[in-house]
Short mmCIF file of C-alpha atoms and ligand atoms in Angstrom, two decimals:
data_model
loop_
_atom_site.label_atom_id
_atom_site.label_comp_id
_atom_site.label_asym_id
_atom_site.label_seq_id
_atom_site.Cartn_x
_atom_site.Cartn_y
_atom_site.Cartn_z
CA UNK E 1 -12.83 42.83 5.78
CA UNK E 2 -11.59 45.89 7.65
CA UNK E 3 -9.27 44.50 10.30
CA UNK E 4 -6.79 41.65 9.99
CA UNK E 5 -4.73 40.40 12.91
CA UNK E 6 -1.34 38.98 11.93
CA UNK E 7 0.42 37.21 14.81
CA UNK E 8 4.22 36.89 14.88
CA UNK E 9 4.57 39.80 12.44
CA UNK E 10 7.93 40.87 13.91
CA UNK E 11 9.48 37.51 13.00
CA UNK E 12 11.09 36.37 9.77
CA UNK E 13 8.11 35.28 7.64
CA UNK E 14 5.56 37.36 9.56
CA UNK E 15 7.38 40.60 8.73
CA UNK E 16 7.20 39.81 5.01
CA UNK E 17 3.48 39.02 5.30
CA UNK E 18 2.81 42.22 7.26
CA UNK E 19 4.76 44.30 4.72
CA UNK E 20 2.90 42.73 1.78
CA UNK E 21 -0.54 43.24 3.34
CA UNK E 22 0.11 46.79 4.62
CA UNK E 23 1.35 47.91 1.19
CA UNK E 24 -1.10 45.96 -0.95
CA UNK E 25 -4.27 46.68 1.07
CA UNK E 26 -4.08 50.32 2.24
CA UNK E 27 -7.78 50.29 3.20
CA UNK E 28 -7.44 47.35 5.54
CA UNK E 29 -6.07 47.86 9.05
CA UNK E 30 -3.31 45.39 9.77
CA UNK E 31 -2.62 44.59 13.43
CA UNK E 32 0.69 42.93 14.20
CA UNK E 33 0.53 41.07 17.55
CA UNK E 34 3.94 39.92 18.73
CA UNK E 35 5.55 39.12 22.08
CA UNK E 36 8.97 40.18 20.79
CA UNK E 37 10.82 37.08 21.93
CA UNK E 38 14.47 36.79 20.85
CA UNK E 39 13.06 36.06 17.34
CA UNK E 40 10.86 39.15 17.17
CA UNK E 41 12.53 42.21 15.69
CA UNK E 42 10.63 45.41 14.96
CA UNK E 43 13.60 46.59 12.91
CA UNK E 44 12.28 44.15 10.27
CA UNK E 45 9.44 46.60 9.68
CA UNK E 46 10.99 50.09 9.81
CA UNK E 47 9.94 50.77 6.20
CA UNK E 48 6.21 50.42 6.96
CA UNK E 49 5.92 51.30 10.65
CA UNK E 50 4.61 54.81 9.91
CA UNK E 51 1.84 53.68 7.56
CA UNK E 52 -1.64 54.60 8.74
CA UNK E 53 -3.06 51.12 8.31
CA UNK E 54 -0.29 49.47 10.38
CA UNK E 55 -0.73 48.90 14.12
CA UNK E 56 1.65 47.12 16.47
CA UNK E 57 0.46 45.37 19.65
CA UNK E 58 2.99 43.87 22.02
CA UNK E 59 1.56 40.82 23.76
CA UNK E 60 1.75 37.12 24.48
CA UNK E 61 -0.71 34.71 22.82
CA UNK E 62 -0.27 32.37 25.80
CA UNK E 63 -2.09 34.95 27.97
CA UNK E 64 -5.75 34.00 27.35
CA UNK E 65 -7.23 36.99 29.21
CA UNK E 66 -5.12 39.42 27.19
CA UNK E 67 -6.00 37.70 23.90
CA UNK E 68 -9.75 37.70 24.68
CA UNK E 69 -9.67 41.35 25.68
CA UNK E 70 -7.85 42.32 22.48
CA UNK E 71 -10.34 40.46 20.27
CA UNK E 72 -13.32 41.99 22.16
CA UNK E 73 -11.86 45.46 21.74
CA UNK E 74 -10.73 45.26 18.12
CA UNK E 75 -13.32 42.86 16.65
CA UNK E 76 -10.91 41.47 14.04
CA UNK E 77 -12.43 40.11 10.83
CA UNK E 78 -9.60 37.67 10.22
CA UNK E 79 -6.50 36.17 11.78
CA UNK E 80 -3.32 35.11 10.00
CA UNK E 81 -1.49 33.18 12.67
CA UNK E 82 2.30 32.92 12.39
CA UNK E 83 3.47 33.48 15.98
CA UNK E 84 5.42 30.45 17.10
CA UNK E 85 8.59 29.14 18.59
CA UNK E 86 10.21 28.05 15.33
CA UNK E 87 13.70 26.65 15.84
CA UNK E 88 14.03 22.84 15.97
CA UNK E 89 17.30 22.95 17.95
CA UNK E 90 15.70 25.13 20.65
CA UNK E 91 12.73 22.73 20.79
CA UNK E 92 15.12 19.89 21.59
CA UNK E 93 16.58 21.95 24.47
CA UNK E 94 13.28 23.27 25.81
CA UNK E 95 10.11 21.60 24.49
CA UNK E 96 7.76 23.29 26.99
CA UNK E 97 8.15 26.73 25.39
CA UNK E 98 6.91 25.13 22.18
CA UNK E 99 3.92 23.53 23.90
CA UNK E 100 2.99 26.86 25.45
CA UNK E 101 3.23 29.15 22.43
CA UNK E 102 2.53 26.77 19.57
CA UNK E 103 -0.29 24.76 21.15
CA UNK E 104 -1.79 26.78 24.03
CA UNK E 105 -1.24 30.08 22.19
CA UNK E 106 -3.03 28.75 19.11
CA UNK E 107 -5.96 27.43 21.15
CA UNK E 108 -6.25 30.81 22.90
CA UNK E 109 -6.54 32.53 19.52
CA UNK E 110 -9.10 29.97 18.30
CA UNK E 111 -11.19 30.51 21.46
CA UNK E 112 -11.04 34.28 21.14
CA UNK E 113 -12.08 34.15 17.47
CA UNK E 114 -14.91 31.73 18.28
CA UNK E 115 -16.12 34.02 21.04
CA UNK E 116 -16.44 37.14 18.87
CA UNK E 117 -17.48 35.50 15.57
CA UNK E 118 -20.01 33.08 17.08
CA UNK E 119 -19.83 30.49 14.29
CA UNK E 120 -22.71 28.06 13.81
CA UNK E 121 -21.84 24.48 12.84
CA UNK E 122 -23.16 23.75 9.34
CA UNK E 123 -23.53 27.42 8.39
CA UNK E 124 -20.76 28.68 6.07
CA UNK E 125 -19.12 31.83 7.35
CA UNK E 126 -17.80 33.83 4.38
CA UNK E 127 -16.84 37.14 5.98
CA UNK E 128 -14.42 35.78 8.60
CA UNK E 129 -11.24 33.71 8.36
CA UNK E 130 -8.80 31.99 10.74
CA UNK E 131 -5.66 31.16 8.73
CA UNK E 132 -3.04 29.02 10.45
CA UNK E 133 0.46 29.09 8.93
CA UNK E 134 2.19 25.76 9.45
CA UNK E 135 5.12 23.69 8.31
CA UNK E 136 5.86 20.63 6.17
CA UNK E 137 7.73 19.17 9.18
CA UNK E 138 4.38 17.85 10.55
CA UNK E 139 4.55 15.13 7.85
CA UNK E 140 7.78 13.67 9.24
CA UNK E 141 10.71 12.56 7.15
CA UNK E 142 10.93 11.15 3.60
CA UNK E 143 13.33 8.52 2.27
CA UNK E 144 15.13 8.97 -1.03
CA UNK E 145 11.90 9.37 -3.02
CA UNK E 146 8.35 10.72 -2.70
CA UNK E 147 6.84 14.06 -1.73
CA UNK E 148 4.47 15.34 0.94
CA UNK E 149 0.94 15.99 -0.32
CA UNK E 150 -2.00 17.44 1.61
CA UNK E 151 -3.17 13.89 2.42
CA UNK E 152 0.16 12.58 3.76
CA UNK E 153 -0.37 11.25 7.31
CA UNK E 154 1.12 13.36 10.10
CA UNK E 155 4.27 11.84 11.61
CA UNK E 156 6.19 14.57 13.46
CA UNK E 157 9.54 13.75 15.06
CA UNK E 158 10.91 16.86 16.76
CA UNK E 159 9.23 18.68 19.67
CA UNK E 160 8.84 21.63 17.25
CA UNK E 161 7.02 19.60 14.59
CA UNK E 162 4.98 17.76 17.26
CA UNK E 163 3.78 21.12 18.61
CA UNK E 164 2.93 22.41 15.12
CA UNK E 165 1.10 19.15 14.29
CA UNK E 166 -0.92 19.51 17.47
CA UNK E 167 -1.83 23.12 16.64
CA UNK E 168 -2.91 22.04 13.11
CA UNK E 169 -5.18 19.39 14.66
CA UNK E 170 -6.73 21.98 17.00
CA UNK E 171 -7.38 24.36 14.11
CA UNK E 172 -9.15 21.61 12.10
CA UNK E 173 -11.04 20.50 15.22
CA UNK E 174 -12.42 24.05 15.67
CA UNK E 175 -13.55 23.97 12.03
CA UNK E 176 -15.22 20.57 12.41
CA UNK E 177 -16.68 21.06 15.89
CA UNK E 178 -17.73 24.71 15.97
CA UNK E 179 -17.85 25.73 12.30
CA UNK E 180 -14.98 28.19 12.72
CA UNK E 181 -13.90 29.27 9.19
CA UNK E 182 -10.36 27.83 9.21
CA UNK E 183 -7.65 27.38 6.58
CA UNK E 184 -4.15 25.86 6.96
CA UNK E 185 -1.06 25.92 4.80
CA UNK E 186 2.06 23.81 5.32
CA UNK E 187 5.22 25.26 3.85
CA UNK E 188 8.77 24.04 3.30
CA UNK E 189 11.97 25.77 4.53
CA UNK E 190 12.08 29.50 3.84
CA UNK E 191 15.14 31.65 3.22
CA UNK E 192 15.68 35.32 2.43
CA UNK E 193 16.06 38.77 4.06
CA UNK E 194 15.38 39.23 7.82
CA UNK E 195 16.10 35.56 8.61
CA UNK E 196 17.41 35.28 12.18
CA UNK E 197 21.08 34.26 12.00
CA UNK E 198 20.76 31.08 14.06
CA UNK E 199 19.13 29.26 11.10
CA UNK E 200 21.41 27.52 8.60
CA UNK E 201 21.64 30.01 5.71
CA UNK E 202 21.92 33.35 7.58
CA UNK E 203 24.17 31.73 10.20
CA UNK E 204 26.60 30.66 7.47
CA UNK E 205 26.45 34.05 5.70
CA UNK E 206 27.35 35.74 8.98
CA UNK E 207 30.06 33.20 9.78
CA UNK E 208 31.66 33.52 6.34
CA UNK E 209 31.74 37.31 6.80
CA UNK E 210 33.49 36.82 10.13
CA UNK E 211 35.76 33.99 8.98
CA UNK E 212 34.19 31.55 11.45
CA UNK E 213 33.46 27.80 11.02
CA UNK E 214 30.32 26.74 9.13
CA UNK E 215 28.77 23.99 11.31
CA UNK E 216 27.19 21.24 9.20
CA UNK E 217 25.26 18.61 11.17
CA UNK E 218 26.28 15.00 10.45
CA UNK E 219 27.46 14.54 6.87
CA UNK E 220 25.33 17.34 5.42
CA UNK E 221 23.25 14.74 3.53
CA UNK E 222 19.89 15.97 4.86
CA UNK E 223 17.65 17.43 2.19
CA UNK E 224 15.41 20.49 2.54
CA UNK E 225 13.08 22.06 -0.04
CA UNK E 226 13.95 25.78 -0.02
CA UNK E 227 11.48 28.57 -0.86
CA UNK E 228 12.23 32.30 -1.07
CA UNK E 229 10.32 33.99 1.76
CA UNK E 230 8.60 36.56 -0.48
CA UNK E 231 7.18 33.70 -2.53
CA UNK E 232 5.76 32.24 0.68
CA UNK E 233 4.23 35.61 1.62
CA UNK E 234 2.60 35.79 -1.85
CA UNK E 235 1.26 32.27 -1.40
CA UNK E 236 -0.22 33.24 1.97
CA UNK E 237 -1.97 36.19 0.32
CA UNK E 238 -3.42 33.90 -2.36
CA UNK E 239 -4.54 31.21 0.08
CA UNK E 240 -5.96 33.78 2.50
CA UNK E 241 -8.14 35.34 -0.21
CA UNK E 242 -9.10 32.31 -2.30
CA UNK E 243 -9.10 29.09 -0.26
CA UNK E 244 -12.35 27.47 0.84
CA UNK E 245 -13.06 27.07 4.55
CA UNK E 246 -11.52 23.90 6.07
CA UNK E 247 -9.04 23.52 3.23
CA UNK E 248 -5.30 22.84 3.39
CA UNK E 249 -2.58 23.80 0.92
CA UNK E 250 1.04 22.69 0.72
CA UNK E 251 3.47 25.44 -0.25
CA UNK E 252 6.94 24.61 -1.55
CA UNK E 253 9.60 25.42 -4.04
CA UNK E 254 10.17 22.08 -5.86
CA UNK E 255 13.71 22.91 -4.88
CA UNK E 256 15.43 20.11 -2.98
CA UNK E 257 19.01 20.56 -1.89
CA UNK E 258 21.34 18.61 0.40
CA UNK E 259 22.58 20.89 3.19
CA UNK E 260 26.20 20.48 2.10
CA UNK E 261 25.32 21.56 -1.45
CA UNK E 262 23.45 24.61 -0.16
CA UNK E 263 26.50 25.67 1.80
CA UNK E 264 28.90 24.98 -1.10
CA UNK E 265 26.76 27.18 -3.35
CA UNK E 266 26.59 29.84 -0.65
CA UNK E 267 30.39 29.74 -0.28
CA UNK E 268 30.80 30.28 -4.03
CA UNK E 269 28.45 33.28 -4.01
CA UNK E 270 30.13 34.76 -0.93
CA UNK E 271 33.62 34.35 -2.44
CA UNK E 272 32.45 36.21 -5.54
CA UNK E 273 30.77 39.01 -3.57
CA UNK E 274 33.62 39.46 -1.09
CA UNK E 275 36.29 39.33 -3.80
CA UNK E 276 37.88 36.18 -2.34
CA UNK E 277 39.50 33.47 -4.45
CA UNK E 278 37.02 30.67 -5.35
CA UNK E 279 37.25 27.94 -2.66
CA UNK E 280 38.19 30.29 0.22
CA UNK E 281 34.91 30.07 2.16
CA UNK E 282 34.53 26.30 1.64
CA UNK E 283 37.55 25.83 3.89
CA UNK E 284 35.36 27.00 6.79
CA UNK E 285 32.98 24.02 6.41
CA UNK E 286 33.11 21.98 9.62
CA UNK E 287 31.16 18.76 10.15
CA UNK E 288 29.73 18.67 13.69
CA UNK E 289 27.64 16.29 15.81
CA UNK E 290 24.30 15.54 14.15
CA UNK E 291 21.00 16.92 15.47
CA UNK E 292 19.08 14.35 17.57
CA UNK E 293 16.31 12.76 15.48
CA UNK E 294 17.39 14.77 12.42
CA UNK E 295 14.76 14.32 9.66
CA UNK E 296 16.48 13.10 6.50
CA UNK E 297 14.47 14.67 3.72
CA UNK E 298 11.55 17.05 3.16
CA UNK E 299 9.95 17.64 -0.25
CA UNK E 300 6.66 19.39 -0.87
CA UNK E 301 4.21 18.69 -3.66
CA UNK E 302 2.44 22.03 -4.16
CA UNK E 303 0.48 20.94 -7.26
CA UNK E 304 -2.86 21.61 -5.53
CA UNK E 305 -1.96 25.25 -4.84
CA UNK E 306 -0.54 25.73 -8.33
CA UNK E 307 -3.53 24.14 -10.13
CA UNK E 308 -6.37 25.46 -7.96
CA UNK E 309 -5.16 28.92 -7.02
CA UNK E 310 -2.53 29.63 -9.68
CA UNK E 311 0.45 30.34 -7.39
CA UNK E 312 3.97 29.33 -8.32
CA UNK E 313 7.42 30.23 -6.98
CA UNK E 314 9.01 33.14 -8.84
CA UNK E 315 12.71 32.65 -8.13
CA UNK E 316 15.25 29.96 -8.92
CA UNK E 317 17.31 29.02 -5.85
CA UNK E 318 20.61 30.35 -7.24
CA UNK E 319 18.96 33.70 -7.94
CA UNK E 320 17.17 33.81 -4.56
CA UNK E 321 20.32 32.89 -2.66
CA UNK E 322 22.33 35.61 -4.42
CA UNK E 323 19.57 38.12 -3.63
CA UNK E 324 19.68 37.00 0.01
CA UNK E 325 23.46 37.37 0.22
CA UNK E 326 23.23 40.85 -1.34
CA UNK E 327 20.62 41.82 1.25
CA UNK E 328 22.79 40.68 4.20
CA UNK E 329 25.87 42.42 2.80
CA UNK E 330 23.92 45.65 2.22
CA UNK E 331 22.10 45.58 5.57
CA UNK E 332 25.12 45.29 7.82
CA UNK E 333 23.52 47.47 10.49
CA UNK E 334 20.54 45.09 10.80
CA UNK E 335 22.88 42.13 11.16
CA UNK E 336 25.10 43.94 13.65
CA UNK E 337 22.10 44.91 15.81
CA UNK E 338 20.76 41.38 15.76
CA UNK E 339 24.06 39.74 16.63
CA UNK E 340 24.86 42.31 19.35
CA UNK E 341 21.33 42.13 20.84
CA UNK E 342 20.76 45.88 20.28
CA UNK E 343 17.58 45.12 18.24
CA UNK E 344 15.79 44.30 21.47
CA UNK E 345 15.90 47.99 22.55
CA UNK E 346 14.05 49.15 19.45
CA UNK E 347 10.57 48.66 20.96
CA UNK E 348 11.40 50.81 23.99
CA UNK E 349 12.89 53.55 21.84
CA UNK E 350 10.12 53.62 19.25
CA UNK E 351 6.92 52.53 20.98
CA UNK E 352 7.04 52.51 24.77
CA UNK E 353 6.49 56.08 25.91
P1 LIG U 401 10.27 33.35 13.76
O1 LIG U 401 10.81 32.57 14.90
O2 LIG U 401 11.21 34.14 12.91
O3 LIG U 401 9.16 34.37 14.28
C1 LIG U 401 8.20 34.02 15.24
C2 LIG U 401 7.56 35.28 15.77
O4 LIG U 401 6.57 34.91 16.75
C3 LIG U 401 8.56 36.22 16.50
O5 LIG U 401 8.37 37.54 16.08
C4 LIG U 401 8.21 36.04 17.97
O6 LIG U 401 8.48 37.19 18.75
C5 LIG U 401 6.72 35.74 17.90
N1 LIG U 401 6.25 34.98 19.07
C6 LIG U 401 6.83 33.87 19.61
N2 LIG U 401 6.14 33.50 20.71
C7 LIG U 401 5.09 34.35 20.84
C8 LIG U 401 4.03 34.46 21.78
N3 LIG U 401 3.91 33.61 22.80
N4 LIG U 401 3.13 35.47 21.60
C9 LIG U 401 3.24 36.35 20.57
N5 LIG U 401 4.25 36.31 19.69
C10 LIG U 401 5.17 35.30 19.81
O7 LIG U 401 9.45 32.31 12.88
P2 LIG U 401 9.27 32.23 11.30
O8 LIG U 401 10.40 31.47 10.73
O9 LIG U 401 8.96 33.58 10.78
O10 LIG U 401 7.97 31.32 11.21
C11 LIG U 401 6.67 31.90 11.25
C12 LIG U 401 5.63 30.80 11.17
O11 LIG U 401 5.80 30.08 9.96
C13 LIG U 401 5.74 29.78 12.30
O12 LIG U 401 4.44 29.44 12.70
C14 LIG U 401 6.46 28.61 11.68
O13 LIG U 401 6.08 27.41 12.30
C15 LIG U 401 5.96 28.68 10.25
N6 LIG U 401 6.89 28.16 9.23
C16 LIG U 401 8.20 28.54 9.20
C17 LIG U 401 9.03 28.06 8.19
C18 LIG U 401 10.47 28.51 8.08
O14 LIG U 401 11.20 28.00 7.23
N7 LIG U 401 10.93 29.48 8.89
C19 LIG U 401 8.54 27.17 7.25
C20 LIG U 401 7.19 26.80 7.31
C21 LIG U 401 6.37 27.29 8.30
P1 LIG U 402 17.17 24.94 10.05
O1 LIG U 402 17.50 26.21 9.33
O2 LIG U 402 17.31 24.89 11.55
O3 LIG U 402 15.71 24.50 9.61
P2 LIG U 402 14.89 23.10 9.91
O4 LIG U 402 15.58 22.32 10.93
O5 LIG U 402 13.59 23.63 10.37
O6 LIG U 402 14.82 22.40 8.59
O7 LIG U 402 18.07 23.81 9.45
C1 LIG U 402 18.06 23.49 8.06
C2 LIG U 402 18.93 22.26 7.87
O8 LIG U 402 20.28 22.61 8.19
C3 LIG U 402 18.55 21.12 8.80
O9 LIG U 402 18.74 19.89 8.11
C4 LIG U 402 19.56 21.25 9.94
C5 LIG U 402 20.80 21.79 9.25
N1 LIG U 402 21.66 22.66 10.08
C6 LIG U 402 23.05 22.45 10.08
O10 LIG U 402 23.57 21.54 9.42
N2 LIG U 402 23.83 23.30 10.83
C7 LIG U 402 23.30 24.32 11.57
O11 LIG U 402 24.06 25.05 12.26
C8 LIG U 402 21.88 24.53 11.55
C9 LIG U 402 21.24 25.63 12.36
C10 LIG U 402 21.10 23.68 10.78
#
């Protein structure tokens, strides 16, 4: 493979995947296609932007004509599709954006790949790959026990998870109907560097720094299974290179935490790093109105990925969270530019001449 298109590469997870692929595969040209919505930040990639095998394309996957033209011109060998509207709270406010990007955008990419690769149903295509990066939220919500496996029935509750479930179904349908060489992975909640500070962990790091309240929805009893983002990027690399066509892999950390316990641990780490007395940051915890339709618990069983492809998470949560805090405290300029909105000028300064 000579050319891989990564969509959403200016976002949180996408930037880690782009960095990994650009550095690890210097002979493969990596194209990062991103619309640069509020969540897209080219400052996530300053360390690799000058590399010869890295190419940035600004564009919207909802624009079918643009997407088709790009695929015709570049003749990509593979797609790793991460571009999405990703925040559940925003999906509750404005579901249509999620339908457009997550469903229509995905179908536009599938059509464009089908057009240039010309798959034949029943014939195995080994030199092309359409890899769709998805979420465990498509499986719905768990009670006190159990875990999501690859065969758990889809049961999405939020407009975000409904749109991701729909895009997963379209990806499988293109595999089954046209023989497009597709692969899907469904991952649990990620955390780590370059996480946009509207999501729980970076929001609370930023708020602790600024002595602002830490908003916990409901009683903080909801459970998420947290995975360090670089472990997810490594898993994507493994699945991309080793999975069979039409297969699905769950990716997760075996690392379930109640939200309130995540924030208590974060407060402890922040107190230590900022030289505050233990217990200082916890005083900022504020219980607020619960999210509508808030899923109680997610937990991923990633046994299939571990047994078949040999991936496993590398970091314990305590270690990963401390590493994340260190990154945010060291990269104050990144955080300042994101919170002030200045990051949105970076494209004009660096690329648009
Ligand atoms: P993000 O919101 O940080 O980044 C999304 C990126 O997509 C941004 O750079 C944005 O500019 C781009 N984008 C949005 N709409 C676009 C459009 N119409 N055309 C082109 N680009 C567009 O998201 P993330 O947290 O990095 O998630 C990446 C992918 O991983 C998503 O598909 C998400 O569903 C999935 N995922 C996320 C998590 C998580 O915990 N964040 C967990 C599992 C799966
Ligand atoms: P989030 O980071 O939005 O990820 P997701 O909803 O995709 O799991 O939220 C993680 C958990 O934290 C989720 O249970 C909602 C909760 N939460 C809060 O309690 N307060 C907040 O301000 C945010 C953004 C999330």
